[in-house]
XYZ file of N, CA and C in Angstrom:
285
model
N -18.575 59.896 54.332
C -17.202 60.210 54.109
C -16.572 59.180 53.192
N -15.717 59.677 52.358
C -14.992 58.790 51.480
C -13.626 58.528 52.058
N -13.251 57.301 52.011
C -11.955 56.925 52.532
C -11.179 56.218 51.433
N -9.895 56.423 51.384
C -9.088 55.765 50.376
C -7.777 56.501 50.197
N -6.979 55.932 49.405
C -5.681 56.538 49.137
C -5.671 57.083 47.723
N -5.255 58.296 47.604
C -5.110 58.894 46.282
C -3.632 59.168 46.046
N -3.187 58.868 44.882
C -1.796 59.140 44.560
C -1.738 60.256 43.531
N -0.910 61.225 43.795
C -0.739 62.316 42.849
C 0.232 61.876 41.765
N -0.051 62.278 40.557
C 0.855 61.934 39.474
C 2.042 62.878 39.437
N 1.975 63.934 40.231
C 3.027 64.922 40.263
C 3.231 65.371 41.711
N 4.406 65.868 41.996
C 4.720 66.371 43.325
C 3.890 67.628 43.581
N 3.022 67.629 44.590
C 2.170 68.794 44.843
C 2.954 70.025 45.293
N 4.194 69.863 45.707
C 4.992 71.009 46.156
C 5.864 71.587 45.041
N 5.848 70.967 43.866
C 6.663 71.443 42.747
C 6.028 72.676 42.112
N 6.832 73.569 41.526
C 6.283 74.751 40.837
C 5.366 74.330 39.692
N 4.415 75.213 39.348
C 3.482 74.916 38.272
C 4.238 74.683 36.967
N 3.864 73.668 36.240
C 4.465 73.361 34.954
C 5.794 72.629 35.048
N 6.288 72.393 36.242
C 7.575 71.717 36.403
C 7.421 70.237 36.128
N 8.392 69.682 35.419
C 8.414 68.254 35.167
C 9.764 67.707 35.593
N 9.740 66.522 36.125
C 10.985 65.887 36.544
C 11.858 65.665 35.315
N 13.188 65.848 35.451
C 14.070 65.603 34.302
C 13.994 64.147 33.857
N 14.147 63.954 32.571
C 14.111 62.601 32.030
C 15.285 61.808 32.587
N 15.032 60.562 32.891
C 16.086 59.709 33.420
C 17.043 59.347 32.310
N 18.336 59.406 32.614
C 19.347 59.027 31.645
C 19.369 57.508 31.530
N 19.484 57.060 30.292
C 19.600 55.626 30.095
C 21.018 55.224 30.432
N 21.127 54.130 31.142
C 22.469 53.692 31.516
C 23.209 53.212 30.278
N 24.441 53.619 30.194
C 25.261 53.259 29.045
C 25.916 51.910 29.300
N 25.837 51.045 28.323
C 26.463 49.737 28.467
C 27.833 49.710 27.803
N 28.229 50.860 27.223
C 29.546 50.920 26.594
C 30.624 50.852 27.662
N 31.689 50.178 27.312
C 32.820 50.136 28.223
C 33.700 51.344 27.962
N 34.390 51.769 28.970
C 35.264 52.916 28.841
C 36.604 52.491 28.270
N 37.187 53.387 27.500
C 38.516 53.124 26.959
C 39.517 53.044 28.087
N 40.521 52.207 27.946
C 41.561 52.148 28.969
C 42.308 53.475 29.030
N 42.833 53.787 30.199
C 43.610 55.005 30.371
C 45.090 54.686 30.208
N 45.742 55.398 29.299
C 47.175 55.227 29.077
C 47.930 56.013 30.135
N 48.738 55.315 30.925
C 49.443 55.955 32.017
C 50.944 56.040 31.788
N 51.500 55.101 31.025
C 52.947 55.106 30.837
C 53.333 54.236 29.655
N 54.438 54.630 29.007
C 55.056 53.823 27.959
C 56.525 53.692 28.335
N 56.998 52.458 28.531
C 58.375 52.217 28.950
C 59.015 51.257 27.951
N 60.133 51.703 27.337
C 60.857 50.861 26.384
C 62.282 50.654 26.879
N 62.791 49.436 26.718
C 64.182 49.172 27.116
C 65.114 49.409 25.932
N 66.399 49.160 26.131
C 67.386 49.424 25.082
C 67.244 48.492 23.880
N 66.474 47.430 24.006
C 66.260 46.491 22.902
C 64.951 46.770 22.168
N 64.348 47.927 22.416
C 63.084 48.355 21.800
C 61.903 47.488 22.199
N 62.027 46.778 23.294
C 60.898 46.032 23.828
C 60.128 46.982 24.753
N 58.855 47.192 24.453
C 58.077 48.182 25.199
C 56.969 47.541 26.025
N 56.728 48.149 27.157
C 55.616 47.788 28.028
C 54.799 49.046 28.252
N 53.493 48.893 28.247
C 52.573 50.008 28.415
C 51.769 49.785 29.687
N 51.502 50.858 30.416
C 50.632 50.762 31.588
C 49.267 51.316 31.191
N 48.274 50.432 31.167
C 46.881 50.788 30.869
C 46.026 50.381 32.061
N 45.296 51.325 32.627
C 44.440 51.026 33.789
C 45.219 50.326 34.901
N 46.431 50.805 35.170
C 47.287 50.265 36.235
C 47.733 48.830 35.982
N 47.701 48.383 34.729
C 48.118 47.030 34.365
C 49.221 47.123 33.317
N 50.319 46.397 33.518
C 51.400 46.345 32.530
C 50.966 45.457 31.373
N 51.026 46.004 30.158
C 50.551 45.300 28.969
C 51.628 45.382 27.893
N 51.858 44.263 27.203
C 52.787 44.240 26.079
C 51.990 44.099 24.789
N 52.649 44.366 23.680
C 52.019 44.316 22.373
C 51.285 42.984 22.184
N 50.027 43.058 21.772
C 49.218 41.868 21.529
C 48.410 41.409 22.735
N 48.712 41.942 23.925
C 47.963 41.548 25.109
C 46.700 42.392 25.237
N 45.796 41.922 26.108
C 44.497 42.580 26.287
C 44.349 43.143 27.686
N 43.608 44.240 27.751
C 43.208 44.820 29.034
C 41.818 45.432 28.854
N 40.920 45.112 29.763
C 39.538 45.605 29.730
C 38.854 45.325 28.386
N 39.210 44.211 27.742
C 38.583 43.838 26.481
C 39.206 44.466 25.246
N 40.231 45.307 25.423
C 40.918 45.969 24.310
C 42.276 45.309 24.099
N 42.676 45.153 22.833
C 43.961 44.561 22.482
C 44.937 45.665 22.100
N 46.127 45.635 22.686
C 47.168 46.599 22.365
C 47.806 46.194 21.046
N 47.649 47.033 20.002
C 48.113 46.658 18.667
C 49.281 47.492 18.156
N 49.545 48.639 18.769
C 50.653 49.487 18.310
C 51.173 50.314 19.471
N 52.511 50.464 19.530
C 53.141 51.290 20.560
C 54.081 52.269 19.870
N 53.899 53.564 20.126
C 54.780 54.619 19.636
C 55.337 55.367 20.845
N 56.200 56.368 20.591
C 56.808 57.118 21.688
C 55.794 57.859 22.555
N 54.739 58.403 21.930
C 53.799 59.242 22.665
C 52.341 58.768 22.609
N 52.105 57.632 21.964
C 50.740 57.108 21.895
C 50.745 55.602 21.642
N 49.588 54.992 21.893
C 49.391 53.581 21.581
C 48.070 53.443 20.835
N 47.889 52.310 20.180
C 46.633 52.006 19.508
C 46.070 50.734 20.123
N 44.782 50.784 20.468
C 44.087 49.603 20.973
C 42.926 49.308 20.030
N 42.551 48.042 19.943
C 41.439 47.645 19.089
C 40.448 46.804 19.879
N 39.217 46.852 19.400
C 38.154 46.026 19.986
C 37.015 45.970 18.973
N 36.588 44.779 18.642
C 35.460 44.612 17.724
C 35.686 45.238 16.360
N 36.923 45.207 15.862
C 37.209 45.756 14.553
C 37.399 47.264 14.522
N 37.322 47.931 15.657
C 37.510 49.382 15.729
C 38.834 49.692 16.406
N 39.432 50.835 16.022
C 40.716 51.257 16.577
C 40.556 52.553 17.361
N 41.329 52.668 18.437
C 41.398 53.894 19.214
C 42.855 54.247 19.452
N 43.191 55.515 19.301
C 44.535 56.010 19.575
C 44.501 56.669 20.951
N 45.300 56.156 21.860
C 45.392 56.705 23.215
C 46.704 57.451 23.327
N 46.635 58.735 23.624
C 47.834 59.553 23.692
C 48.303 59.715 25.129
N 49.601 59.738 25.270
C 50.209 59.977 26.572
C 50.052 61.458 26.882
N 49.591 61.783 28.047
C 49.361 63.164 28.487
C 48.336 63.884 27.618
N 47.325 63.194 27.162
C 46.294 63.793 26.309
C 45.546 64.904 27.031
N 45.461 64.866 28.364
C 44.739 65.867 29.128
C 45.543 67.150 29.312
N 46.813 67.141 28.967
C 47.666 68.287 29.230
C 48.145 68.903 27.906
N 47.283 68.969 26.928
C 47.652 69.527 25.634
C 47.294 70.997 25.623
N 48.278 71.871 25.274
C 48.036 73.307 25.187
C 48.035 73.722 23.732
N 47.152 74.639 23.395
C 47.129 75.189 22.044
C 47.254 76.698 22.135
N 47.860 77.297 21.158
C 48.041 78.772 21.139
C 46.997 79.425 20.280
């Protein structure tokens, strides 16, 4: 009698020809901050809420620098690249 352990290279209960899905490579990219609010006072001094943090022009959150504030959007930069974050971007309707 032969004794030993054999390992199958495939699941013996899987359908014929079935292959396990390829594993996704983990992304090391950081996610853009989420714009939650833009609040300006009567002196045009504005504060922005990004990722639940109050941020003023020139300050950083999650590695991104707030470089521009408008009524309905802000611009953040990181590593020489710019991103425009719109207020209520998820609720845009088109006809």
